[in-house]
Coordinates of C-alpha atoms in Angstrom, one line a residue:
X1 CA 24.6 44.2 17.2
X2 CA 26.2 45.9 14.2
X3 CA 28.2 43.8 11.7
X4 CA 31.9 44.5 12.1
X5 CA 33.5 44.9 8.6
X6 CA 37.2 45.1 7.8
X7 CA 37.9 46.6 4.4
X8 CA 41.4 46.5 3.0
X9 CA 42.5 48.7 0.0
X10 CA 39.9 51.3 0.9
X11 CA 41.6 54.0 -1.2
X12 CA 41.1 52.1 -4.4
X13 CA 38.2 52.2 -6.9
X14 CA 36.1 49.5 -5.2
X15 CA 37.3 50.3 -1.7
X16 CA 36.0 53.9 -1.8
X17 CA 32.6 52.6 -2.8
X18 CA 32.6 49.9 -0.2
X19 CA 33.2 52.3 2.7
X20 CA 30.4 54.7 1.5
X21 CA 27.9 51.9 1.0
X22 CA 28.7 50.1 4.2
X23 CA 28.3 53.2 6.2
X24 CA 24.7 53.5 4.8
X25 CA 24.1 50.0 6.2
X26 CA 25.1 51.1 9.6
X27 CA 27.9 48.6 9.9
X28 CA 30.9 49.1 12.2
X29 CA 33.8 49.7 9.7
X30 CA 37.5 49.5 10.0
X31 CA 38.9 50.7 6.6
X32 CA 42.6 50.4 6.0
X33 CA 45.0 50.9 3.2
X34 CA 48.7 50.0 3.0
X35 CA 49.6 52.9 5.3
X36 CA 47.4 51.5 8.1
X37 CA 47.9 47.8 7.4
X38 CA 50.4 46.1 5.2
X39 CA 48.6 42.9 4.2
X40 CA 51.9 41.3 3.2
X41 CA 53.0 41.4 6.9
X42 CA 51.5 38.3 8.4
X43 CA 52.1 39.4 12.0
X44 CA 50.4 42.8 11.4
X45 CA 47.4 41.1 9.7
X46 CA 47.0 38.8 12.6
X47 CA 47.3 41.5 15.2
X48 CA 44.8 43.8 13.4
X49 CA 42.2 41.1 12.8
X50 CA 42.6 39.8 16.4
X51 CA 42.1 43.3 17.8
X52 CA 39.1 44.2 15.7
X53 CA 37.4 40.9 15.6
X54 CA 35.5 41.4 12.4
X55 CA 32.5 39.4 11.2
X56 CA 33.4 40.1 7.6
X57 CA 36.7 40.9 5.8
X58 CA 36.5 42.2 2.3
X59 CA 39.9 42.4 0.6
X60 CA 39.9 45.2 -2.0
X61 CA 43.7 45.5 -2.0
X62 CA 45.6 44.4 -5.0
X63 CA 48.6 45.0 -7.3
X64 CA 46.6 45.8 -10.4
X65 CA 49.3 47.4 -12.6
X66 CA 49.1 44.7 -15.2
X67 CA 52.1 45.7 -17.3
X68 CA 54.3 46.6 -14.3
X69 CA 53.5 43.2 -12.8
X70 CA 55.7 41.6 -15.6
X71 CA 58.7 43.2 -14.0
X72 CA 57.4 43.6 -10.4
X73 CA 56.9 39.8 -9.9
X74 CA 57.8 39.7 -6.2
X75 CA 55.4 42.6 -5.3
X76 CA 52.7 41.1 -7.4
X77 CA 52.7 37.8 -5.6
X78 CA 53.2 39.4 -2.2
X79 CA 50.1 41.6 -2.6
X80 CA 47.9 39.3 -4.7
X81 CA 48.8 36.0 -3.2
X82 CA 50.4 36.3 0.3
X83 CA 48.3 39.2 1.6
X84 CA 45.0 37.4 0.7
X85 CA 46.4 34.2 2.3
X86 CA 47.2 36.0 5.6
X87 CA 43.8 37.7 5.7
X88 CA 42.0 34.4 5.0
X89 CA 44.1 32.7 7.7
X90 CA 43.3 35.5 10.2
X91 CA 39.6 35.3 9.2
X92 CA 39.5 31.6 9.9
X93 CA 41.0 32.2 13.4
X94 CA 38.4 34.7 14.4
X95 CA 35.4 33.0 12.7
X96 CA 35.0 35.7 10.1
X97 CA 33.9 35.3 6.5
X98 CA 36.3 36.6 3.8
X99 CA 35.3 38.1 0.4
X100 CA 38.1 38.5 -2.1
X101 CA 38.1 40.3 -5.5
X102 CA 39.8 38.5 -8.4
X103 CA 39.9 39.0 -12.2
X104 CA 39.1 37.7 -15.7
X105 CA 42.9 37.5 -16.2
X106 CA 42.9 34.1 -14.6
X107 CA 41.6 32.8 -17.9
X108 CA 43.5 32.6 -21.2
X109 CA 40.9 34.7 -23.0
X110 CA 40.6 32.3 -26.0
X111 CA 37.2 30.8 -25.3
X112 CA 34.5 31.3 -27.9
X113 CA 31.6 31.8 -25.4
X114 CA 31.2 33.3 -21.9
X115 CA 33.5 32.0 -19.1
X116 CA 31.8 30.2 -16.3
X117 CA 33.3 29.7 -12.8
X118 CA 34.3 26.1 -13.5
X119 CA 36.2 26.8 -16.8
X120 CA 39.8 25.8 -16.8
X121 CA 42.1 28.7 -15.7
X122 CA 45.2 29.6 -17.7
X123 CA 46.6 33.0 -16.8
X124 CA 48.8 34.5 -19.5
X125 CA 50.9 36.8 -17.4
X126 CA 52.2 37.6 -13.9
X127 CA 49.1 39.6 -12.9
X128 CA 46.7 36.8 -13.7
X129 CA 49.0 34.2 -12.3
X130 CA 49.4 36.1 -9.0
X131 CA 45.6 36.7 -8.7
X132 CA 44.9 33.0 -9.4
X133 CA 47.4 32.2 -6.6
X134 CA 45.4 34.5 -4.4
X135 CA 42.2 32.7 -5.1
X136 CA 43.7 29.4 -4.2
X137 CA 45.3 30.8 -1.1
X138 CA 41.9 32.3 0.1
X139 CA 40.1 29.0 -0.5
X140 CA 42.8 27.0 1.3
X141 CA 43.0 29.2 4.4
X142 CA 39.4 30.2 5.1
X143 CA 36.4 27.8 4.8
X144 CA 33.9 30.6 4.6
X145 CA 35.1 32.4 1.5
X146 CA 33.6 34.2 -1.4
X147 CA 35.7 35.0 -4.4
X148 CA 34.4 37.6 -6.9
X149 CA 35.9 37.6 -10.4
X150 CA 35.3 40.8 -12.2
X151 CA 36.6 42.7 -15.3
X152 CA 37.2 46.1 -16.8
X153 CA 36.6 48.0 -13.6
X154 CA 35.9 51.8 -13.7
X155 CA 34.7 54.3 -11.1
X156 CA 35.0 57.9 -9.9
X157 CA 38.1 57.2 -7.8
X158 CA 41.5 56.0 -9.1
X159 CA 42.7 55.5 -12.6
X160 CA 40.7 53.7 -15.2
X161 CA 39.8 53.5 -18.9
X162 CA 36.9 56.0 -18.7
X163 CA 39.2 58.7 -17.2
X164 CA 41.9 58.0 -19.7
X165 CA 39.6 58.3 -22.6
X166 CA 38.1 61.6 -21.4
X167 CA 41.5 63.0 -20.8
X168 CA 42.8 61.9 -24.2
X169 CA 39.5 63.1 -25.9
X170 CA 40.0 66.6 -24.5
X171 CA 43.5 66.7 -25.9
X172 CA 43.3 64.9 -29.3
X173 CA 41.1 64.8 -32.3
X174 CA 41.8 61.2 -33.3
X175 CA 42.3 58.2 -31.1
X176 CA 43.1 54.5 -31.8
X177 CA 41.3 52.1 -29.5
X178 CA 41.6 48.3 -29.5
X179 CA 38.6 46.6 -31.1
X180 CA 39.5 42.9 -30.9
X181 CA 39.2 42.5 -27.2
X182 CA 35.7 42.0 -25.8
X183 CA 34.4 42.1 -22.2
X184 CA 32.0 43.6 -19.7
X185 CA 32.8 47.1 -18.3
X186 CA 32.0 46.9 -14.6
X187 CA 31.2 49.9 -12.4
X188 CA 33.1 49.9 -9.1
X189 CA 30.0 51.0 -7.2
X190 CA 28.1 47.9 -8.5
X191 CA 31.0 45.7 -7.4
X192 CA 30.8 47.2 -3.9
X193 CA 27.0 46.6 -3.8
X194 CA 27.4 43.1 -5.0
X195 CA 30.0 42.3 -2.3
X196 CA 27.9 43.8 0.5
X197 CA 24.8 41.9 -0.7
X198 CA 26.9 38.7 -0.7
X199 CA 28.3 39.4 2.8
X200 CA 24.8 40.1 4.2
X201 CA 23.4 36.8 2.9
X202 CA 26.6 34.9 3.8
X203 CA 26.2 36.0 7.5
X204 CA 22.8 34.0 7.7
X205 CA 23.2 30.8 9.7
X206 CA 22.1 28.5 6.9
X207 CA 24.3 29.9 4.2
X208 CA 26.7 27.5 2.6
X209 CA 27.2 28.5 -1.0
X210 CA 30.8 29.4 -0.7
X211 CA 33.2 29.6 -3.6
X212 CA 33.8 31.5 -6.7
X213 CA 31.4 33.9 -8.5
X214 CA 31.5 36.0 -11.6
X215 CA 30.3 39.6 -11.6
X216 CA 30.8 42.0 -14.5
X217 CA 29.0 44.4 -16.8
X218 CA 26.6 43.9 -19.7
X219 CA 26.1 44.3 -22.5
X220 CA 29.4 42.9 -23.7
X221 CA 31.4 45.3 -25.8
X222 CA 34.9 45.9 -27.2
X223 CA 37.2 48.6 -25.9
X224 CA 36.4 50.5 -29.0
X225 CA 32.7 50.2 -28.4
X226 CA 33.1 51.2 -24.8
X227 CA 35.1 54.3 -25.8
X228 CA 32.4 55.3 -28.3
X229 CA 29.8 55.0 -25.6
X230 CA 31.9 57.1 -23.2
X231 CA 32.4 59.9 -25.8
X232 CA 28.7 59.8 -26.8
X233 CA 27.7 60.2 -23.2
X234 CA 30.2 63.0 -22.5
X235 CA 29.0 65.0 -25.5
X236 CA 25.4 64.5 -24.6
X237 CA 26.1 65.8 -21.1
X238 CA 27.9 68.8 -22.5
X239 CA 31.3 67.8 -21.0
X240 CA 33.1 67.6 -24.4
X241 CA 32.2 69.8 -27.3
X242 CA 32.7 66.9 -29.7
X243 CA 33.9 63.4 -29.8
X244 CA 37.3 62.5 -31.3
X245 CA 37.5 60.3 -34.3
X246 CA 37.9 56.8 -32.7
X247 CA 39.7 54.4 -35.0
X248 CA 39.5 50.7 -34.3
X249 CA 42.9 49.0 -34.0
X250 CA 44.1 45.5 -33.3
X251 CA 45.8 44.2 -30.2
X252 CA 48.9 43.7 -32.3
X253 CA 48.9 47.4 -33.2
X254 CA 49.3 48.4 -29.5
X255 CA 51.9 46.0 -27.9
X256 CA 52.1 45.9 -24.2
X257 CA 54.4 44.0 -21.8
X258 CA 51.5 41.9 -20.6
X259 CA 49.2 39.9 -22.8
X260 CA 45.5 40.9 -22.6
X261 CA 42.7 38.4 -22.8
X262 CA 40.9 38.7 -26.2
X263 CA 37.7 37.4 -24.5
X264 CA 36.9 38.7 -21.0
X265 CA 33.2 37.9 -21.1
X266 CA 32.1 36.5 -17.8
X267 CA 28.9 34.5 -17.3
X268 CA 27.1 36.0 -14.3
X269 CA 24.2 33.6 -14.0
X270 CA 25.5 31.9 -10.9
X271 CA 25.6 35.1 -8.8
X272 CA 22.2 35.8 -9.9
X273 CA 20.8 32.4 -9.1
X274 CA 22.4 32.3 -5.6
X275 CA 22.3 36.0 -4.5
X276 CA 19.8 37.6 -6.9
X277 CA 22.5 40.0 -8.1
X278 CA 22.2 41.3 -11.7
X279 CA 25.1 42.2 -13.9
X280 CA 26.6 45.7 -13.7
X281 CA 24.7 48.2 -15.9
X282 CA 27.7 50.1 -17.2
X283 CA 25.7 52.2 -19.6
X284 CA 23.7 53.6 -16.6
X285 CA 27.0 54.3 -14.8
X286 CA 28.0 56.6 -17.6
X287 CA 25.1 58.9 -17.1
X288 CA 27.1 61.2 -14.9
X289 CA 30.6 61.6 -16.2
X290 CA 31.5 64.9 -14.5
X291 CA 33.5 63.2 -11.7
X292 CA 35.6 61.5 -14.4
X293 CA 36.6 64.7 -16.2
X294 CA 40.2 65.8 -16.0
X295 CA 40.8 69.1 -14.2
X296 CA 40.3 72.1 -16.4

């Protein structure tokens, strides 16, 4: 019998990849976005889950506009906390497992070393606080839950740093990019693969390693270093004639409504020890940048 998988937020960066990869597995997929299922509507979530009877729910829906979240507080909590709570509650009722994507923003970002799953959380803004609330809600409402914290996500679909850099690089000769924030760029396709690997193993009768896992890219790099790698790859692939001059700037030089973590480095050893999953190889993911290029 094919595994029945409900994917929310399928039009997003990770959601796109989840659908494509789950189809390769031969799973029975119901992929929805907000037009098909408003996860903030508890009655609709219950009805959809009850009708489909999934074995697995992967929640890739989120309010990810970090700066807008500072003013869109209600929407942030509705999508990042209440929706996951309703999905987890519905999963518990039908005996499904739920996988939920979270973020490095649950941490303060001031630790010297890598963040492990058990480190104290201290979100610095509405986005991080609402995502942390979502983690707690999922854990509270569904006993069979896996929460995947990730960072610096990029992929062929949706908006992300890689696309922004290539667009600006095609328009400008000089760019200033933040150099005092460090993390692990994470390819959306690798996140999807990690989630499906986790789901497959979690469906085994003897599985009991529920909880929170970190999954992000290595090697760790600053935004400035990431931008440099993007432009080097784009020039090598003949997509840009030359790289712009990339000047390193401080976070204080580029003020934003929401505070960014200075340290977003996640320790990915637990996911490797339990599931055999390696960190995302973001450098390999930059080997084909054509899908990220702005329209001519």
